[in-house]
mmCIF file of C-alpha atoms in Angstrom:
data_model
loop_
_atom_site.group_PDB
_atom_site.id
_atom_site.type_symbol
_atom_site.label_atom_id
_atom_site.label_comp_id
_atom_site.label_asym_id
_atom_site.label_seq_id
_atom_site.Cartn_x
_atom_site.Cartn_y
_atom_site.Cartn_z
ATOM 1 C CA UNK N 1 87.927 59.491 26.425
ATOM 2 C CA UNK N 2 88.366 63.155 26.960
ATOM 3 C CA UNK N 3 88.733 62.672 30.728
ATOM 4 C CA UNK N 4 91.791 60.537 30.136
ATOM 5 C CA UNK N 5 93.462 63.386 28.308
ATOM 6 C CA UNK N 6 92.964 65.901 31.159
ATOM 7 C CA UNK N 7 95.990 66.706 33.262
ATOM 8 C CA UNK N 8 95.865 67.814 36.879
ATOM 9 C CA UNK N 9 97.922 70.778 37.887
ATOM 10 C CA UNK N 10 99.985 70.275 40.965
ATOM 11 C CA UNK N 11 100.026 72.937 43.646
ATOM 12 C CA UNK N 12 103.810 72.882 43.941
ATOM 13 C CA UNK N 13 104.276 73.828 40.318
ATOM 14 C CA UNK N 14 101.854 76.731 40.732
ATOM 15 C CA UNK N 15 103.549 77.888 43.925
ATOM 16 C CA UNK N 16 106.962 77.733 42.268
ATOM 17 C CA UNK N 17 105.719 79.731 39.308
ATOM 18 C CA UNK N 18 104.253 82.391 41.616
ATOM 19 C CA UNK N 19 107.350 82.577 43.836
ATOM 20 C CA UNK N 20 109.712 83.024 40.929
ATOM 21 C CA UNK N 21 107.917 86.261 40.035
ATOM 22 C CA UNK N 22 109.927 88.362 42.506
ATOM 23 C CA UNK N 23 107.822 88.063 45.651
ATOM 24 C CA UNK N 24 110.710 86.448 47.534
ATOM 25 C CA UNK N 25 112.210 89.883 48.158
ATOM 26 C CA UNK N 26 108.912 91.094 49.593
ATOM 27 C CA UNK N 27 108.714 88.028 51.820
ATOM 28 C CA UNK N 28 112.243 88.467 53.103
ATOM 29 C CA UNK N 29 111.607 92.126 53.963
ATOM 30 C CA UNK N 30 108.369 91.177 55.703
ATOM 31 C CA UNK N 31 110.118 88.357 57.571
ATOM 32 C CA UNK N 32 112.936 90.679 58.634
ATOM 33 C CA UNK N 33 110.400 93.208 59.889
ATOM 34 C CA UNK N 34 108.595 90.523 61.877
ATOM 35 C CA UNK N 35 111.842 89.248 63.364
ATOM 36 C CA UNK N 36 112.882 92.732 64.451
ATOM 37 C CA UNK N 37 109.451 93.354 65.987
ATOM 38 C CA UNK N 38 109.678 90.056 67.852
ATOM 39 C CA UNK N 39 113.119 90.977 69.171
ATOM 40 C CA UNK N 40 111.834 94.341 70.388
ATOM 41 C CA UNK N 41 108.891 92.611 72.026
ATOM 42 C CA UNK N 42 111.150 90.165 73.829
ATOM 43 C CA UNK N 43 113.435 92.990 74.923
ATOM 44 C CA UNK N 44 110.512 94.973 76.341
ATOM 45 C CA UNK N 45 109.176 91.838 78.054
ATOM 46 C CA UNK N 46 112.571 91.233 79.653
ATOM 47 C CA UNK N 47 112.674 94.808 80.943
ATOM 48 C CA UNK N 48 109.074 94.683 82.185
ATOM 49 C CA UNK N 49 109.802 91.546 84.191
ATOM 50 C CA UNK N 50 113.347 92.257 85.347
ATOM 51 C CA UNK N 51 112.628 95.661 86.913
ATOM 52 C CA UNK N 52 110.002 94.505 89.470
ATOM 53 C CA UNK N 53 111.893 91.276 90.172
ATOM 54 C CA UNK N 54 115.156 93.178 90.726
ATOM 55 C CA UNK N 55 113.471 95.680 93.009
ATOM 56 C CA UNK N 56 111.853 92.856 94.993
ATOM 57 C CA UNK N 57 115.195 91.092 95.368
ATOM 58 C CA UNK N 58 116.739 94.357 96.562
ATOM 59 C CA UNK N 59 113.951 94.828 99.110
ATOM 60 C CA UNK N 60 114.440 91.245 100.286
ATOM 61 C CA UNK N 61 118.155 91.865 100.684
ATOM 62 C CA UNK N 62 117.586 95.084 102.614
ATOM 63 C CA UNK N 63 114.742 93.651 104.718
ATOM 64 C CA UNK N 64 116.656 90.508 105.744
ATOM 65 C CA UNK N 65 113.636 88.844 107.425
ATOM 66 C CA UNK N 66 114.887 89.091 111.020
ATOM 67 C CA UNK N 67 111.470 89.917 112.478
ATOM 68 C CA UNK N 68 109.895 86.768 111.047
ATOM 69 C CA UNK N 69 110.237 83.612 113.125
ATOM 70 C CA UNK N 70 108.486 80.350 112.288
ATOM 71 C CA UNK N 71 110.195 78.196 114.892
ATOM 72 C CA UNK N 72 108.432 79.506 118.003
ATOM 73 C CA UNK N 73 105.523 77.659 119.586
ATOM 74 C CA UNK N 74 103.070 80.545 119.171
ATOM 75 C CA UNK N 75 103.366 80.587 115.389
ATOM 76 C CA UNK N 76 100.565 78.682 113.619
ATOM 77 C CA UNK N 77 101.354 75.725 111.378
ATOM 78 C CA UNK N 78 100.263 77.582 108.239
ATOM 79 C CA UNK N 79 103.042 80.190 108.433
ATOM 80 C CA UNK N 80 105.380 79.681 105.498
ATOM 81 C CA UNK N 81 109.123 79.513 106.096
ATOM 82 C CA UNK N 82 111.020 82.655 105.177
ATOM 83 C CA UNK N 83 112.537 81.124 102.029
ATOM 84 C CA UNK N 84 109.058 80.169 100.754
ATOM 85 C CA UNK N 85 107.716 83.612 101.591
ATOM 86 C CA UNK N 86 110.505 85.348 99.721
ATOM 87 C CA UNK N 87 110.444 83.045 96.702
ATOM 88 C CA UNK N 88 106.693 83.499 96.357
ATOM 89 C CA UNK N 89 107.092 87.270 96.595
ATOM 90 C CA UNK N 90 109.608 87.103 93.731
ATOM 91 C CA UNK N 91 107.213 84.918 91.716
ATOM 92 C CA UNK N 92 104.420 87.406 92.382
ATOM 93 C CA UNK N 93 106.649 90.236 91.120
ATOM 94 C CA UNK N 94 107.346 88.196 88.006
ATOM 95 C CA UNK N 95 103.625 87.716 87.359
ATOM 96 C CA UNK N 96 102.902 91.401 87.990
ATOM 97 C CA UNK N 97 105.590 92.393 85.483
ATOM 98 C CA UNK N 98 104.208 89.961 82.920
ATOM 99 C CA UNK N 99 100.672 91.226 83.444
ATOM 100 C CA UNK N 100 101.770 94.854 83.159
ATOM 101 C CA UNK N 101 103.620 94.037 79.942
ATOM 102 C CA UNK N 102 100.484 92.428 78.497
ATOM 103 C CA UNK N 103 98.553 95.607 79.252
ATOM 104 C CA UNK N 104 101.345 97.796 77.870
ATOM 105 C CA UNK N 105 101.476 95.736 74.661
ATOM 106 C CA UNK N 106 97.790 96.520 74.090
ATOM 107 C CA UNK N 107 98.465 100.263 74.681
ATOM 108 C CA UNK N 108 96.394 99.925 77.828
ATOM 109 C CA UNK N 109 98.409 102.368 79.886
ATOM 110 C CA UNK N 110 97.665 105.088 77.328
ATOM 111 C CA UNK N 111 93.961 104.312 77.207
ATOM 112 C CA UNK N 112 93.628 103.778 80.957
ATOM 113 C CA UNK N 113 96.288 105.756 82.828
ATOM 114 C CA UNK N 114 94.816 104.711 86.174
ATOM 115 C CA UNK N 115 96.023 101.184 85.423
ATOM 116 C CA UNK N 116 99.604 102.465 85.368
ATOM 117 C CA UNK N 117 99.115 104.402 88.609
ATOM 118 C CA UNK N 118 97.640 101.351 90.306
ATOM 119 C CA UNK N 119 100.490 99.175 89.066
ATOM 120 C CA UNK N 120 103.106 101.597 90.399
ATOM 121 C CA UNK N 121 101.212 101.882 93.679
ATOM 122 C CA UNK N 122 101.136 98.105 94.065
ATOM 123 C CA UNK N 123 104.831 97.784 93.251
ATOM 124 C CA UNK N 124 105.791 100.589 95.636
ATOM 125 C CA UNK N 125 103.624 99.271 98.455
ATOM 126 C CA UNK N 126 105.009 95.755 98.098
ATOM 127 C CA UNK N 127 108.572 97.051 98.321
ATOM 128 C CA UNK N 128 107.763 99.273 101.293
ATOM 129 C CA UNK N 129 105.860 96.438 103.011
ATOM 130 C CA UNK N 130 108.880 94.185 102.891
ATOM 131 C CA UNK N 131 111.183 96.881 104.286
ATOM 132 C CA UNK N 132 108.741 97.975 107.007
ATOM 133 C CA UNK N 133 107.782 94.516 108.218
ATOM 134 C CA UNK N 134 111.116 92.738 107.967
ATOM 135 C CA UNK N 135 113.585 95.612 108.049
ATOM 136 C CA UNK N 136 112.016 97.820 110.709
ATOM 137 C CA UNK N 137 109.976 95.081 112.414
ATOM 138 C CA UNK N 138 106.775 97.130 112.550
ATOM 139 C CA UNK N 139 103.903 94.706 112.096
ATOM 140 C CA UNK N 140 101.151 97.345 112.451
ATOM 141 C CA UNK N 141 102.603 99.532 109.715
ATOM 142 C CA UNK N 142 103.254 96.398 107.657
ATOM 143 C CA UNK N 143 99.593 95.477 107.972
ATOM 144 C CA UNK N 144 98.541 98.895 106.655
ATOM 145 C CA UNK N 145 100.907 98.644 103.695
ATOM 146 C CA UNK N 146 99.752 95.074 102.997
ATOM 147 C CA UNK N 147 96.101 96.144 103.018
ATOM 148 C CA UNK N 148 96.955 99.003 100.649
ATOM 149 C CA UNK N 149 98.833 96.582 98.416
ATOM 150 C CA UNK N 150 95.785 94.312 98.284
ATOM 151 C CA UNK N 151 93.540 97.272 97.395
ATOM 152 C CA UNK N 152 95.913 98.361 94.626
ATOM 153 C CA UNK N 153 95.956 94.803 93.282
ATOM 154 C CA UNK N 154 92.160 94.680 93.188
ATOM 155 C CA UNK N 155 92.196 97.971 91.272
ATOM 156 C CA UNK N 156 94.850 96.575 88.896
ATOM 157 C CA UNK N 157 92.739 93.487 88.354
ATOM 158 C CA UNK N 158 89.715 95.552 87.347
ATOM 159 C CA UNK N 159 91.678 98.004 85.182
ATOM 160 C CA UNK N 160 93.725 95.276 83.493
ATOM 161 C CA UNK N 161 90.577 93.245 82.799
ATOM 162 C CA UNK N 162 89.146 96.114 80.752
ATOM 163 C CA UNK N 163 92.270 96.205 78.572
ATOM 164 C CA UNK N 164 93.376 92.571 78.366
ATOM 165 C CA UNK N 165 91.466 89.771 80.128
ATOM 166 C CA UNK N 166 94.516 87.497 80.032
ATOM 167 C CA UNK N 167 96.499 90.063 82.019
ATOM 168 C CA UNK N 168 93.856 90.053 84.724
ATOM 169 C CA UNK N 169 93.935 86.243 84.831
ATOM 170 C CA UNK N 170 97.690 86.395 85.415
ATOM 171 C CA UNK N 171 96.986 88.603 88.446
ATOM 172 C CA UNK N 172 94.785 86.060 90.235
ATOM 173 C CA UNK N 173 97.683 84.214 91.935
ATOM 174 C CA UNK N 174 99.061 87.604 93.026
ATOM 175 C CA UNK N 175 95.707 88.467 94.582
ATOM 176 C CA UNK N 176 95.583 85.151 96.430
ATOM 177 C CA UNK N 177 99.151 85.577 97.645
ATOM 178 C CA UNK N 178 98.555 89.122 98.875
ATOM 179 C CA UNK N 179 95.408 88.032 100.723
ATOM 180 C CA UNK N 180 97.461 85.293 102.395
ATOM 181 C CA UNK N 181 100.206 87.818 103.257
ATOM 182 C CA UNK N 182 97.583 90.029 104.856
ATOM 183 C CA UNK N 183 96.506 87.120 107.071
ATOM 184 C CA UNK N 184 100.125 86.344 107.983
ATOM 185 C CA UNK N 185 100.755 90.003 108.767
ATOM 186 C CA UNK N 186 97.573 90.184 110.841
ATOM 187 C CA UNK N 187 98.721 87.178 112.841
ATOM 188 C CA UNK N 188 102.130 88.819 113.359
ATOM 189 C CA UNK N 189 100.372 91.840 114.847
ATOM 190 C CA UNK N 190 98.776 89.685 117.521
ATOM 191 C CA UNK N 191 101.862 87.610 118.377
#
Protein backbone atom coordinates (compact mmCIF):
# COMPACT_ATOMS: atom_id res chain seq x y z
CA UNK A 1 0.00 0.00 0.00
CA UNK A 2 2.79 2.36 0.76
CA UNK A 3 4.17 2.04 -2.79
CA UNK A 4 0.93 3.43 -4.14
CA UNK A 5 1.38 6.56 -2.09
CA UNK A 6 4.90 7.29 -3.42
CA UNK A 7 5.21 10.04 -5.98
CA UNK A 8 7.91 10.22 -8.63
CA UNK A 9 9.70 13.48 -9.11
CA UNK A 10 9.97 14.61 -12.66
CA UNK A 11 13.27 15.88 -13.98
CA UNK A 12 11.70 18.95 -15.57
CA UNK A 13 10.37 20.19 -12.27
CA UNK A 14 13.80 19.77 -10.69
CA UNK A 15 15.52 21.52 -13.59
CA UNK A 16 13.05 24.41 -13.42
CA UNK A 17 13.59 24.77 -9.69
CA UNK A 18 17.38 24.83 -10.17
CA UNK A 19 17.26 27.28 -13.09
CA UNK A 20 15.08 29.75 -11.25
CA UNK A 21 17.82 30.15 -8.64
CA UNK A 22 19.73 32.75 -10.68
CA UNK A 23 22.03 30.56 -12.75
CA UNK A 24 20.50 31.87 -15.99
CA UNK A 25 22.70 34.96 -15.76
CA UNK A 26 25.78 32.78 -15.38
CA UNK A 27 24.72 30.70 -18.38
CA UNK A 28 24.12 33.74 -20.55
CA UNK A 29 27.55 35.17 -19.69
CA UNK A 30 29.16 31.81 -20.41
CA UNK A 31 27.24 31.51 -23.68
CA UNK A 32 28.24 35.03 -24.71
CA UNK A 33 31.88 34.23 -23.95
CA UNK A 34 31.69 31.06 -26.04
CA UNK A 35 30.05 32.89 -28.93
CA UNK A 36 32.72 35.59 -28.92
CA UNK A 37 35.48 32.97 -28.80
CA UNK A 38 33.87 31.14 -31.72
CA UNK A 39 33.69 34.37 -33.71
CA UNK A 40 37.37 35.08 -33.05
CA UNK A 41 38.22 31.53 -34.07
CA UNK A 42 36.31 31.87 -37.33
CA UNK A 43 37.94 35.22 -38.01
CA UNK A 44 41.42 33.79 -37.46
CA UNK A 45 40.56 30.78 -39.64
CA UNK A 46 39.41 33.09 -42.43
CA UNK A 47 42.66 35.05 -42.23
CA UNK A 48 44.79 31.90 -42.08
CA UNK A 49 43.16 30.56 -45.24
CA UNK A 50 42.69 33.78 -47.20
CA UNK A 51 46.32 34.94 -47.02
CA UNK A 52 47.92 31.89 -48.73
CA UNK A 53 45.04 31.58 -51.21
CA UNK A 54 45.28 35.29 -52.11
CA UNK A 55 49.03 35.08 -52.54
CA UNK A 56 48.66 31.99 -54.74
CA UNK A 57 46.06 33.73 -56.89
CA UNK A 58 48.39 36.71 -57.23
CA UNK A 59 51.27 34.43 -58.27
CA UNK A 60 48.99 32.73 -60.79
CA UNK A 61 48.00 36.11 -62.20
CA UNK A 62 51.61 37.25 -62.45
CA UNK A 63 52.87 33.91 -63.80
CA UNK A 64 50.21 33.65 -66.53
CA UNK A 65 51.16 30.07 -67.54
CA UNK A 66 52.60 30.91 -70.97
CA UNK A 67 55.46 28.41 -70.72
CA UNK A 68 53.11 25.49 -70.12
CA UNK A 69 51.66 23.82 -73.21
CA UNK A 70 49.60 20.64 -73.10
CA UNK A 71 48.56 20.61 -76.74
CA UNK A 72 51.88 19.59 -78.31
CA UNK A 73 52.60 16.02 -79.34
CA UNK A 74 55.62 15.64 -77.05
CA UNK A 75 53.61 16.26 -73.89
CA UNK A 76 52.55 13.05 -72.10
CA UNK A 77 48.88 12.26 -71.56
CA UNK A 78 49.16 12.68 -67.79
CA UNK A 79 49.96 16.41 -67.95
CA UNK A 80 47.06 18.33 -66.44
CA UNK A 81 45.58 21.27 -68.32
CA UNK A 82 46.60 24.67 -67.02
CA UNK A 83 43.21 25.36 -65.42
CA UNK A 84 43.40 22.08 -63.47
CA UNK A 85 46.97 22.81 -62.42
CA UNK A 86 46.08 26.25 -61.14
CA UNK A 87 42.88 25.20 -59.39
CA UNK A 88 44.70 22.39 -57.61
CA UNK A 89 47.44 24.80 -56.55
CA UNK A 90 44.76 27.04 -55.03
CA UNK A 91 43.18 24.04 -53.28
CA UNK A 92 46.60 23.06 -51.94
CA UNK A 93 47.08 26.59 -50.58
CA UNK A 94 43.69 26.32 -48.91
CA UNK A 95 44.66 23.04 -47.24
CA UNK A 96 48.03 24.44 -46.14
CA UNK A 97 46.30 27.44 -44.56
CA UNK A 98 43.82 25.18 -42.79
CA UNK A 99 46.59 22.92 -41.53
CA UNK A 100 48.65 25.87 -40.31
CA UNK A 101 45.60 27.24 -38.50
CA UNK A 102 45.07 23.89 -36.76
CA UNK A 103 48.67 24.00 -35.54
CA UNK A 104 48.35 27.65 -34.51
CA UNK A 105 45.15 26.91 -32.57
CA UNK A 106 47.08 24.36 -30.50
CA UNK A 107 49.85 26.95 -29.84
CA UNK A 108 52.11 24.76 -31.95
CA UNK A 109 54.06 27.59 -33.50
CA UNK A 110 55.12 28.73 -30.03
CA UNK A 111 56.13 25.25 -28.92
CA UNK A 112 57.77 24.33 -32.23
CA UNK A 113 59.00 27.46 -34.02
CA UNK A 114 60.56 25.35 -36.77
CA UNK A 115 57.03 24.45 -37.87
CA UNK A 116 56.37 28.12 -38.59
CA UNK A 117 59.65 28.50 -40.48
CA UNK A 118 58.90 25.42 -42.56
CA UNK A 119 55.40 26.68 -43.31
CA UNK A 120 56.70 30.06 -44.46
CA UNK A 121 59.41 28.36 -46.51
CA UNK A 122 56.84 26.15 -48.23
CA UNK A 123 54.55 29.10 -48.94
CA UNK A 124 57.40 31.23 -50.28
CA UNK A 125 58.81 28.45 -52.43
CA UNK A 126 55.41 27.67 -53.93
CA UNK A 127 54.90 31.31 -54.88
CA UNK A 128 58.40 31.60 -56.32
CA UNK A 129 58.01 28.29 -58.19
CA UNK A 130 54.94 29.54 -59.99
CA UNK A 131 56.62 32.81 -60.98
CA UNK A 132 59.89 31.16 -62.05
CA UNK A 133 58.36 28.33 -64.05
CA UNK A 134 55.44 30.11 -65.67
CA UNK A 135 56.51 33.74 -65.52
CA UNK A 136 60.19 33.43 -66.43
CA UNK A 137 59.92 30.06 -68.21
CA UNK A 138 62.93 28.55 -66.44
CA UNK A 139 62.18 24.87 -65.96
CA UNK A 140 65.53 24.04 -64.31
CA UNK A 141 65.13 26.71 -61.65
CA UNK A 142 61.48 25.69 -61.28
CA UNK A 143 62.58 22.13 -60.62
CA UNK A 144 64.92 23.29 -57.84
CA UNK A 145 62.19 25.37 -56.22
CA UNK A 146 59.71 22.49 -56.55
CA UNK A 147 62.13 20.08 -54.90
CA UNK A 148 62.68 22.59 -52.09
CA UNK A 149 58.92 23.00 -51.73
CA UNK A 150 58.53 19.23 -51.41
CA UNK A 151 61.27 19.11 -48.75
CA UNK A 152 59.63 21.93 -46.79
CA UNK A 153 56.29 20.11 -46.99
CA UNK A 154 57.84 16.92 -45.63
CA UNK A 155 59.30 18.96 -42.76
CA UNK A 156 55.89 20.59 -42.17
CA UNK A 157 54.26 17.18 -42.12
CA UNK A 158 56.63 15.93 -39.43
CA UNK A 159 56.48 19.11 -37.34
CA UNK A 160 52.70 19.44 -37.62
CA UNK A 161 52.24 15.77 -36.69
CA UNK A 162 53.97 16.38 -33.36
CA UNK A 163 51.56 19.21 -32.54
CA UNK A 164 48.27 18.12 -34.11
CA UNK A 165 47.93 14.82 -36.01
CA UNK A 166 44.84 16.08 -37.84
CA UNK A 167 46.87 18.96 -39.28
CA UNK A 168 49.39 16.52 -40.68
CA UNK A 169 46.59 14.46 -42.23
CA UNK A 170 45.33 17.59 -43.99
CA UNK A 171 48.81 17.95 -45.52
CA UNK A 172 48.80 14.56 -47.24
CA UNK A 173 47.00 15.76 -50.40
CA UNK A 174 49.45 18.69 -50.55
CA UNK A 175 52.37 16.25 -50.39
CA UNK A 176 50.90 14.13 -53.18
CA UNK A 177 50.24 17.20 -55.31
CA UNK A 178 53.75 18.57 -54.83
CA UNK A 179 55.27 15.20 -55.72
CA UNK A 180 53.17 15.21 -58.90
CA UNK A 181 54.26 18.80 -59.66
CA UNK A 182 57.87 17.72 -59.28
CA UNK A 183 57.31 15.01 -61.90
CA UNK A 184 55.58 17.48 -64.24
CA UNK A 185 58.41 19.96 -63.76
CA UNK A 186 61.00 17.25 -64.36
CA UNK A 187 59.27 16.33 -67.61
CA UNK A 188 59.24 20.01 -68.63
CA UNK A 189 63.01 20.11 -68.16
CA UNK A 190 63.47 17.34 -70.71
CA UNK A 191 60.99 18.65 -73.30
